[in-house]
XYZ file of C-alpha atoms in Angstrom:
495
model
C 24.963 -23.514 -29.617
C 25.112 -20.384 -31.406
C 25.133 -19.530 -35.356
C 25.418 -15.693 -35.958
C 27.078 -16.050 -38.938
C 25.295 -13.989 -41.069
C 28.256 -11.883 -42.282
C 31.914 -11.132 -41.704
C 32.606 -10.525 -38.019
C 35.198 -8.853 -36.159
C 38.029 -10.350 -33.449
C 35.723 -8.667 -30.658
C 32.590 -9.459 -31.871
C 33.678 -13.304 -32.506
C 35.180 -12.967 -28.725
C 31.608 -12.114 -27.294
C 29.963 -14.988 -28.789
C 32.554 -17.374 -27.638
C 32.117 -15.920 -24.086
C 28.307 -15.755 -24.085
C 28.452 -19.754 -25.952
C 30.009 -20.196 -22.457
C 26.980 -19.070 -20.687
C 24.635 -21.672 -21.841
C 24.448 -23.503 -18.762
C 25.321 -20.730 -16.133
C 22.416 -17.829 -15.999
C 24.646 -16.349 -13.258
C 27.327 -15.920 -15.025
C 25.536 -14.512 -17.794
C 24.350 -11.714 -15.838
C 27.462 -10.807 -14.420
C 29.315 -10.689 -17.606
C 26.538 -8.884 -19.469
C 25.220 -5.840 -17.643
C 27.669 -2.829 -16.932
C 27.843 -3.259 -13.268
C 29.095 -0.464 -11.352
C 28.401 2.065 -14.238
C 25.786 4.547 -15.398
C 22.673 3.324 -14.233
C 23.771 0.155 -11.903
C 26.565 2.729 -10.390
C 25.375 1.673 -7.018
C 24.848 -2.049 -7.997
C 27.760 -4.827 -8.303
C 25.874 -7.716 -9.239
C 22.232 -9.566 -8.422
C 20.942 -9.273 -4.752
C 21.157 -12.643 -2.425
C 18.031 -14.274 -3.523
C 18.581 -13.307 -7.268
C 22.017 -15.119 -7.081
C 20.352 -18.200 -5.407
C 17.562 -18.726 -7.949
C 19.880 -18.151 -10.428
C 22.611 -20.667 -9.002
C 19.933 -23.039 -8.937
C 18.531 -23.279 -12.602
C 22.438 -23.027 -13.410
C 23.051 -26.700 -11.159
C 19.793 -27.887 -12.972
C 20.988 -27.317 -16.496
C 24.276 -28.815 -15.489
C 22.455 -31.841 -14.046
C 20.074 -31.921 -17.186
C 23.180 -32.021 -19.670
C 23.848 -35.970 -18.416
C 19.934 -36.934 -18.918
C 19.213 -34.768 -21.941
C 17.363 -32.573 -20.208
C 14.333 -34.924 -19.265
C 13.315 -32.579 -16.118
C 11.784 -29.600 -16.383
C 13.051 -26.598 -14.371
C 10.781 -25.355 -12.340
C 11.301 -22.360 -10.061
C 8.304 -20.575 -8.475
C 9.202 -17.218 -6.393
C 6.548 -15.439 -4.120
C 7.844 -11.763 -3.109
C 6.843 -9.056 -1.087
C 7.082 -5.487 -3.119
C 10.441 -4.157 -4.307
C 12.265 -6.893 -4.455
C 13.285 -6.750 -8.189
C 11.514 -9.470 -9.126
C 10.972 -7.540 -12.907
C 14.794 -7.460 -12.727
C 15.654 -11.224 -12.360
C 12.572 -11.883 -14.955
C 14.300 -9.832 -17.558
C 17.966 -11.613 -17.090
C 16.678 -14.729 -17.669
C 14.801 -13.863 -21.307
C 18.308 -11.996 -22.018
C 19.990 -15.394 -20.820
C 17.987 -17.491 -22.482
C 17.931 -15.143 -25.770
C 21.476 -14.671 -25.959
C 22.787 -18.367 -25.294
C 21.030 -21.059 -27.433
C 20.303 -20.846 -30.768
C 16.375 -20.743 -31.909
C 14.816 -20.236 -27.960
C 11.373 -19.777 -27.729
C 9.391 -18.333 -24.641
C 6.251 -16.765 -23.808
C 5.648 -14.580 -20.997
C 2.297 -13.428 -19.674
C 1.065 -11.589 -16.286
C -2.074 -11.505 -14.421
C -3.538 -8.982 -16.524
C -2.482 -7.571 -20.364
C -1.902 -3.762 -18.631
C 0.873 -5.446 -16.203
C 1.779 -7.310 -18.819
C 2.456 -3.633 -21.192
C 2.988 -1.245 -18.170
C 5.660 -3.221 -16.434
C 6.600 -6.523 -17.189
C 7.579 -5.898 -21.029
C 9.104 -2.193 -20.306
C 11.251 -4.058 -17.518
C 12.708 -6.364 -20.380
C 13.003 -3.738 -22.968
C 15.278 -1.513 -20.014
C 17.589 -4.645 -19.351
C 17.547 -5.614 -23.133
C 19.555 -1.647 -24.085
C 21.694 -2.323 -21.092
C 22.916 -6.000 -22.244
C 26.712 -6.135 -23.911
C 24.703 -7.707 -26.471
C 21.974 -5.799 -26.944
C 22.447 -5.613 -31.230
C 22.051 -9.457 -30.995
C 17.960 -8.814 -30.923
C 15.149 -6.363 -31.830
C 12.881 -5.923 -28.685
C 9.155 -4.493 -29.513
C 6.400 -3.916 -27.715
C 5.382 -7.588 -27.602
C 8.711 -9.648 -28.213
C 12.121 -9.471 -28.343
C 13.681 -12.081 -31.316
C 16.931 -12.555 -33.057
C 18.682 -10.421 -35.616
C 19.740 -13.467 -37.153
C 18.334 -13.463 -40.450
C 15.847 -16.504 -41.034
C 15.564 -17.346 -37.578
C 13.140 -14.428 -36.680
C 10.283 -16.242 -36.080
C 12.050 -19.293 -34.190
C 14.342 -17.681 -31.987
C 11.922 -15.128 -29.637
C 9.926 -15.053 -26.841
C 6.759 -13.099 -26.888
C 4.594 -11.129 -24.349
C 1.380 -12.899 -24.757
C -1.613 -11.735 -22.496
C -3.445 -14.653 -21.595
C -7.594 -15.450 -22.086
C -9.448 -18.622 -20.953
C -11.309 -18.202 -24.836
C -7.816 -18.875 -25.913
C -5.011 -20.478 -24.321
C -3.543 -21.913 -27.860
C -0.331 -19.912 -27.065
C 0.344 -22.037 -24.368
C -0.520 -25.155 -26.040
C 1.419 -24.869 -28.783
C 5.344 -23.778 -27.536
C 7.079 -26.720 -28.614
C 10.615 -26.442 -29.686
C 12.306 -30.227 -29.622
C 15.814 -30.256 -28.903
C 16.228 -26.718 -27.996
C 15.214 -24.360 -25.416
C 12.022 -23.334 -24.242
C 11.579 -20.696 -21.373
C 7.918 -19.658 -20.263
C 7.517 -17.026 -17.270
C 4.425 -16.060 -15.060
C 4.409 -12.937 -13.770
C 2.200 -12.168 -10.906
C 1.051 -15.328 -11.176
C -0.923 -15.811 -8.221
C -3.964 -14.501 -10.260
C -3.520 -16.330 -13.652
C -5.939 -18.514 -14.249
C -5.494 -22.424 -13.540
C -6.613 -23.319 -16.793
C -3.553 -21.784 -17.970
C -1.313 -23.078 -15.911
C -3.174 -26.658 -17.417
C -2.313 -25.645 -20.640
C 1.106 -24.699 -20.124
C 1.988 -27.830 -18.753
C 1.108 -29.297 -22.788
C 4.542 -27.087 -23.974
C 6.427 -29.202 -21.161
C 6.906 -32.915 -22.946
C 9.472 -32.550 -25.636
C 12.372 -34.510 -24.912
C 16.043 -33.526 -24.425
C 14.734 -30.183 -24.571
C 16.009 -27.161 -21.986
C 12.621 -26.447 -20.617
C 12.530 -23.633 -17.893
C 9.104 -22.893 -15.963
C 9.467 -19.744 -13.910
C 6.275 -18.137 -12.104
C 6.621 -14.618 -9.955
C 4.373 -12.694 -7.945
C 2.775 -11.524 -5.017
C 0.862 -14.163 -2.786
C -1.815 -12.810 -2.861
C -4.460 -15.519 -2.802
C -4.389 -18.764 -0.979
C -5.758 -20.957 -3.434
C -5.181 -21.722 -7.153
C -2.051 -23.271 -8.772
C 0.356 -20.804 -7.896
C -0.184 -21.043 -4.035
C -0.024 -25.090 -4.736
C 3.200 -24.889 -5.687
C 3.599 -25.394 -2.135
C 1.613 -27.436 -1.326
C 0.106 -30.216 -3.733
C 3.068 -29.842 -5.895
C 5.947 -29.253 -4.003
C 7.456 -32.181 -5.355
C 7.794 -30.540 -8.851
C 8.741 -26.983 -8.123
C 11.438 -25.249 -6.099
C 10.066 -22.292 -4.313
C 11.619 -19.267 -2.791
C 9.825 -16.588 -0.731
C 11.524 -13.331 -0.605
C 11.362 -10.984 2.413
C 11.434 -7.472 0.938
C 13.362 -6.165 4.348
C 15.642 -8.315 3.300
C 15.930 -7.201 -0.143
C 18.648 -4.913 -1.042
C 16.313 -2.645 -3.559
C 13.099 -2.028 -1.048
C 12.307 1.227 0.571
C 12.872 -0.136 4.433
C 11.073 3.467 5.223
C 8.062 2.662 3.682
C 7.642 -1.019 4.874
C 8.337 0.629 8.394
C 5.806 2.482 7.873
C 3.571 -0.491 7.111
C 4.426 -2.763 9.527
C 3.524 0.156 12.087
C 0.391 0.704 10.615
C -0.870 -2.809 10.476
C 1.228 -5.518 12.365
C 4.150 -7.920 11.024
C 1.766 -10.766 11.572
C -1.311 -9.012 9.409
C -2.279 -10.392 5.933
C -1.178 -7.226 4.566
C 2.458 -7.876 5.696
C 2.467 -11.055 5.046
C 1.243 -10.654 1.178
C 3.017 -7.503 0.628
C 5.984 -7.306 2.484
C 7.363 -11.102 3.551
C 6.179 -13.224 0.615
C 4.074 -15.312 2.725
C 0.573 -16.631 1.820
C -2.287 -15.274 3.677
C -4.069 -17.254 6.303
C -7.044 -16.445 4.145
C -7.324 -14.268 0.648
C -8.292 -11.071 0.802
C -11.595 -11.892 -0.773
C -12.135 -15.744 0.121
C -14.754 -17.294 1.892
C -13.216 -20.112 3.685
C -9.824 -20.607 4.504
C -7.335 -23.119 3.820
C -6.479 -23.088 7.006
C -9.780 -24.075 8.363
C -10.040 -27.062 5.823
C -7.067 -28.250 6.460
C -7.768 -29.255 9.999
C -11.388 -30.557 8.775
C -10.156 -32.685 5.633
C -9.829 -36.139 7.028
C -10.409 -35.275 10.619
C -11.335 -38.653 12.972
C -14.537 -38.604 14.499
C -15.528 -40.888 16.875
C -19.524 -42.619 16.662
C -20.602 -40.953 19.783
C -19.492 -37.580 18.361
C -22.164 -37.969 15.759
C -24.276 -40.273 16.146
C -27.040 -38.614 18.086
C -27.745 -36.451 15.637
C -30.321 -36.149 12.593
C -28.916 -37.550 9.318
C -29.403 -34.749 6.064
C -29.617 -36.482 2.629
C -28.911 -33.808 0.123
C -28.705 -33.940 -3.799
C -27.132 -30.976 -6.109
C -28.124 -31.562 -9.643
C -25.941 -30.791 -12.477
C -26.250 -27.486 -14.184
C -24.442 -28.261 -17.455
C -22.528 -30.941 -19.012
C -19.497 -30.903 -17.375
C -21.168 -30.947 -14.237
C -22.075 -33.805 -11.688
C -24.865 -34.843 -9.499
C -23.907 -35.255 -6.177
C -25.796 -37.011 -3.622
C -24.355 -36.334 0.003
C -24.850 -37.234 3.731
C -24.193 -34.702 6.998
C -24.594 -36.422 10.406
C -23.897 -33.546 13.008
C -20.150 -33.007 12.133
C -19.551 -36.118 10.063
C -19.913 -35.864 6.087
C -20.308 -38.022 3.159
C -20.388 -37.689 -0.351
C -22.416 -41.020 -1.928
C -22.826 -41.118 -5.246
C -21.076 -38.435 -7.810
C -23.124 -39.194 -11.111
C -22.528 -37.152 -14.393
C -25.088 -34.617 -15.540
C -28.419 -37.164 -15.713
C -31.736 -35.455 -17.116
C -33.909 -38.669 -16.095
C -35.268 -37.303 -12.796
C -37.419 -40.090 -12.397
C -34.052 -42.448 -12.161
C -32.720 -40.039 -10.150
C -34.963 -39.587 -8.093
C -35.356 -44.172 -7.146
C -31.790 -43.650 -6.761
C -32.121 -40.861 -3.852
C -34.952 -42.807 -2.586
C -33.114 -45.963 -2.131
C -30.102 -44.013 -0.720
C -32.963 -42.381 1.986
C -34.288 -45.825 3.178
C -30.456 -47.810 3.453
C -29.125 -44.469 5.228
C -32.442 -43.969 7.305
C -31.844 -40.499 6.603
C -34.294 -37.858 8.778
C -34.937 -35.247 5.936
C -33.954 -34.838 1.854
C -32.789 -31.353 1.022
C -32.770 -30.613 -2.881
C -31.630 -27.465 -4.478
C -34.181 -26.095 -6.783
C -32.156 -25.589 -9.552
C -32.915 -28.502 -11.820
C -34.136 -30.610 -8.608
C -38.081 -29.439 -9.164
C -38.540 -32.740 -11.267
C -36.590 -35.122 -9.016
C -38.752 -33.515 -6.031
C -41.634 -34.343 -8.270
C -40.831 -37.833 -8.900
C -40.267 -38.280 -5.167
C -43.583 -36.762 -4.180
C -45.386 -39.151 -6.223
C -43.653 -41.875 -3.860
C -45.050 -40.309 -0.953
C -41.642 -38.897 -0.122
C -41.049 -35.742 1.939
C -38.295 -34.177 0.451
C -37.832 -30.073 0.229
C -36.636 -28.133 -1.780
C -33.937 -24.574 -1.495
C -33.607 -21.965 -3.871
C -30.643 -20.688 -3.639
C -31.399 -16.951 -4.911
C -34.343 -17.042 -2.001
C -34.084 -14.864 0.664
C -31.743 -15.301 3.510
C -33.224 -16.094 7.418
C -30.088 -14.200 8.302
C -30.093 -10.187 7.083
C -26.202 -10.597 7.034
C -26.512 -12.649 3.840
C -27.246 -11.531 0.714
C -29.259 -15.050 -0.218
C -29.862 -18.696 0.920
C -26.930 -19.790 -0.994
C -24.804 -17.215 0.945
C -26.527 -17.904 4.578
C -25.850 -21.867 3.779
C -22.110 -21.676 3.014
C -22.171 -18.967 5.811
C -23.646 -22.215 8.661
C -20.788 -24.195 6.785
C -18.267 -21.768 7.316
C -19.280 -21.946 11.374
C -19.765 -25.936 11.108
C -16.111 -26.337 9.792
C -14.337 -24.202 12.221
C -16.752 -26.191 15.053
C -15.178 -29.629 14.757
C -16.757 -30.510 11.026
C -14.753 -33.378 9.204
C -14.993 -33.811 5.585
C -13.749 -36.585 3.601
C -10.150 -36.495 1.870
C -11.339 -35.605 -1.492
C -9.186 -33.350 -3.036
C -12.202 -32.043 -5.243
C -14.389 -31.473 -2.526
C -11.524 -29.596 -0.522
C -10.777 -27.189 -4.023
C -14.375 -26.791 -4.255
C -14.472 -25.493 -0.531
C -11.968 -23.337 -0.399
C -12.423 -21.480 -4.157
C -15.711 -19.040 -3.607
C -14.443 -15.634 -3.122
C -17.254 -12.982 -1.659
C -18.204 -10.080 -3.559
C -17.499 -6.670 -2.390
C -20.388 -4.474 -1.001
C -20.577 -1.420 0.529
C -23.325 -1.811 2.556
C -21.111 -5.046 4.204
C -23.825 -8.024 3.010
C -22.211 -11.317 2.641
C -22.398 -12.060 -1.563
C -20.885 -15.227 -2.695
C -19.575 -15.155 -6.401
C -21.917 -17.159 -8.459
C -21.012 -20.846 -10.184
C -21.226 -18.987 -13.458
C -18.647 -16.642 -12.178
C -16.647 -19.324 -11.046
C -16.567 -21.423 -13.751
C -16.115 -18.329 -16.020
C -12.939 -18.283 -13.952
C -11.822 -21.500 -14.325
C -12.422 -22.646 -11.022
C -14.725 -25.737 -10.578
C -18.337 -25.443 -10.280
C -18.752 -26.376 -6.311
C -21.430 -29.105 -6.641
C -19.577 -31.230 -4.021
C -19.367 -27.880 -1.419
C -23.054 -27.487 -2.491
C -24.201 -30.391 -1.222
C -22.560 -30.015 2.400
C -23.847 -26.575 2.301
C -27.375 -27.675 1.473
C -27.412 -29.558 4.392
C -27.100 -26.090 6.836
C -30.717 -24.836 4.801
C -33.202 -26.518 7.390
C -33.331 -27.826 11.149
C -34.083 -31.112 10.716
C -35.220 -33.020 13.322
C -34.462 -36.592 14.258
C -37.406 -39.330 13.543
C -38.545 -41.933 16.059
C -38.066 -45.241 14.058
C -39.928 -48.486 14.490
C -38.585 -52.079 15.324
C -37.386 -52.226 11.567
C -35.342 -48.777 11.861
C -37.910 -47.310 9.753
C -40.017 -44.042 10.354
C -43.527 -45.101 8.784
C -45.452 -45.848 5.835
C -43.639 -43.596 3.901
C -41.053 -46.055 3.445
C -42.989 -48.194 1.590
C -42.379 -47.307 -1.908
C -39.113 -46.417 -3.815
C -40.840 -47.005 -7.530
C -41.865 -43.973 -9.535
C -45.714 -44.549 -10.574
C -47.078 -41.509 -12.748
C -50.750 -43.043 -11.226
């Protein structure tokens, strides 16, 4: 697979490329054969650690398998860490590896932020890249390392490319058919799931050597990279690396933590044994928590004596929907999901008739861009209220309504609450992270903020929450199951 024949070479030099050609399909190998083990720096050091070797083995097997179905998989290997585990190590093999044995790779590596990214990812490579027997193959940079070759400098590299929600086109566009592509993730638990979308765009050429590896810390317990165990295990292998059992940690200092706060604390967990916290330092509800709610079984006389909450979330913007949702003590609906709709008055018949067929007990509307459907349903003679969200909470705790209401939902949940198994409403649930305060007010991060983020705008979470706003109580219906006159009329009349 390689062509370095821009000049005359020497015996030697024509022996190394013979022995790396051999390398194409074994990353372990590679890395024994091309680091000065036992010497200078790596004195101490006769090869990669245990877990190193094992993800290593594994992409090797992978290629192997790939070779007799041109390569239609892609490899995906997804490692979460505790500190010191030399992670940055095993990231910088594989660009050398994937550099150094087929002709014209192309890569792209990014981190959670653009100083990790300069600080220590990219120095990490640039370290291992000197080190490498073949280190005047390439010219490493500040931003990429790329072939010597001549002609092939802008095909055969892999860049350091910070990433930005505004523009993601770096992902997009790494396409190299019939060759190799390698993109890495470090600290991934914190890039952004857009770009983790994105990325998945470079993945469809065919018999092409793709390899997908994403590092880091597990730090949060939702977004893509903590789904890699969960709702797509199928695709990715995972590893999670104990850093007391790491051959490079400082065992003194991780005493020292697990002293200080516990092995079974979040902190350990995240920082020590590569395990996902129960909850994310900074997020609302757990996953835990949902978990056991998503899809629970209720039974009729768990629920049925209580007051039934119609609640509607408009749309904010385009790419939003209008939900329209049910809460019956600790049962939960969603009943209609209707894209962004500025016709209040049709709207507002539809949450009518949805009222009288569900003989709800009370209509809760969020202000925001509900005033007109309110409107429309006063002129029916229809009770409904309305909550503004940035209104002042009836608990001191909580910075705002919106923060008390996902605060009674937080409570209802861990009390027995069953929601429905909709993945989106689950996401949606599980995404709001608080914001920090000194003066220890709850502050929910706003949808802007979210969706800035990438994360989805909650209007499904909304409307359970909306539900916690009021006490509602439960009407005394007539023969016909209906509560009075009000009932009458579901037609908007502007007389």
């Amino acid at each position: 697979m390689l062509n370095r024949q821009e000049a005359p070479i020497s015996n030697e030099e024509n022996e190394l490329l013979e022995d790396i050609a051999g390398f194409e399909l074994d990353p372990y190998g590679y890395v024994l054969y091309a680091y000065p083990w036992g010497e200078d720096d790596l004195a101490d050091y006769d090869g990669p650690d245990v877990w190193q070797t094992s993800v290593l083995l594994d992409i090797g097997e992978k290629l192997q398998k790939g070779l007799l179905s041109n390569f239609q998989e892609v490899i995906r290997e997804a490692v979460a860490s505790g500190h010191g585990v030399g992670k940055s190590a095993l990231v910088s093999w594989l660009v050398n590896w994937a550099m150094d044995t087929h002709e014209d790779t192309r890569g792209v590596i990014t981190a959670n932020t653009d100083t990790q990214l300069r600080t220590k990812t990219w120095p990490e490579i640039q370290k291992w890249s000197r080190m490498r027997i073949t280190a005047h193959w390439t010219e490493v940079t500040a931003t990429a390392i790329y072939s010597r070759t001549p002609g092939h400098e802008s095909n055969w590299r892999i860049d350091a490319v910070p990433w930005s929600i505004a523009k993601p086109e770096a992902f997009a566009g790494l396409h190299n058919k019939g060759k190799r592509i390698l993109m890495i993730f470090d600290e991934a638990s914190t890039v952004d799931d857009k770009i983790w979308e994105v990325a998945e765009g470079a993945m469809t050429d065919e018999n092409t050597q793709i390899i997908w590896c994403v590092f880091g810390n597990p730090t949060r317990n939702i977004g893509r990279f903590r789904e890699c165990w969960r709702k797509f295990k199928k695709l990715w292998k995972t590893w999670q690396v104990d850093s007391r059992e790491a051959r490079m940690s400082n065992k003194h200092l991780i005493q020292e933590w697990i002293d200080t706060h516990g092995i079974d604390s979040d902190f350990i967990k995240i920082r020590v044994r590569g395990m996902f916290p129960v909850i994310s330092a900074r997020q609302f509800i757990s996953a835990e928590d949902v978990d056991k709610a998503y899809g629970r079984h209720l039974r009729k006389d768990q629920y049925s004596f209580a007051p039934k909450i119609l609640t509607v979330d408009p749309a904010w913007d385009g790419d939003d929907d209008l939900v329209i949702a049910i809460r019956q003590g600790l049962a939960f609906r969603i009943l209609r999901v209707i894209p962004k709709n500025d016709n209040d008055i049709q709207i507002a018949n539809i949450v009518a008739l949805l009222e009288d067929e569900e003989q709800a007990d009370g209509v809760i509307i969020d202000f925001g861009y509900g005033t007109g459907i309110k409107s429309a349903g006063d002129t029916m003679g229809r009770k409904w209220v309305l909550v503004k969200f940035s209104s002042s909470s009836p608990d001191p705790g909580y910075l705002n309504m919106r923060a008390y209401i996902w605060g009674r939902m937080k409570s209802w949940i861990k009390e027995g609450g069953a929601i429905p198994e909709d993945s989106g409403l689950y996401d949606e649930i599980v995404s709001p992270e608080t914001v920090p305060r000194t003066d220890g007010i709850i502050q929910l991060e706003s949808k802007k903020d979210m969706k800035a983020k990438g994360l989805p705008s909650p209007n499904k979470a909304d409307a359970l929450a909306l539900s916690f706003a009021y006490e509602i109580k439960k009407k005394e219906r007539g023969p016909a199951g209906r509560s009075g006159a009000r009932y009458a009329n579901t037609e908007y009349s502007p007389i």
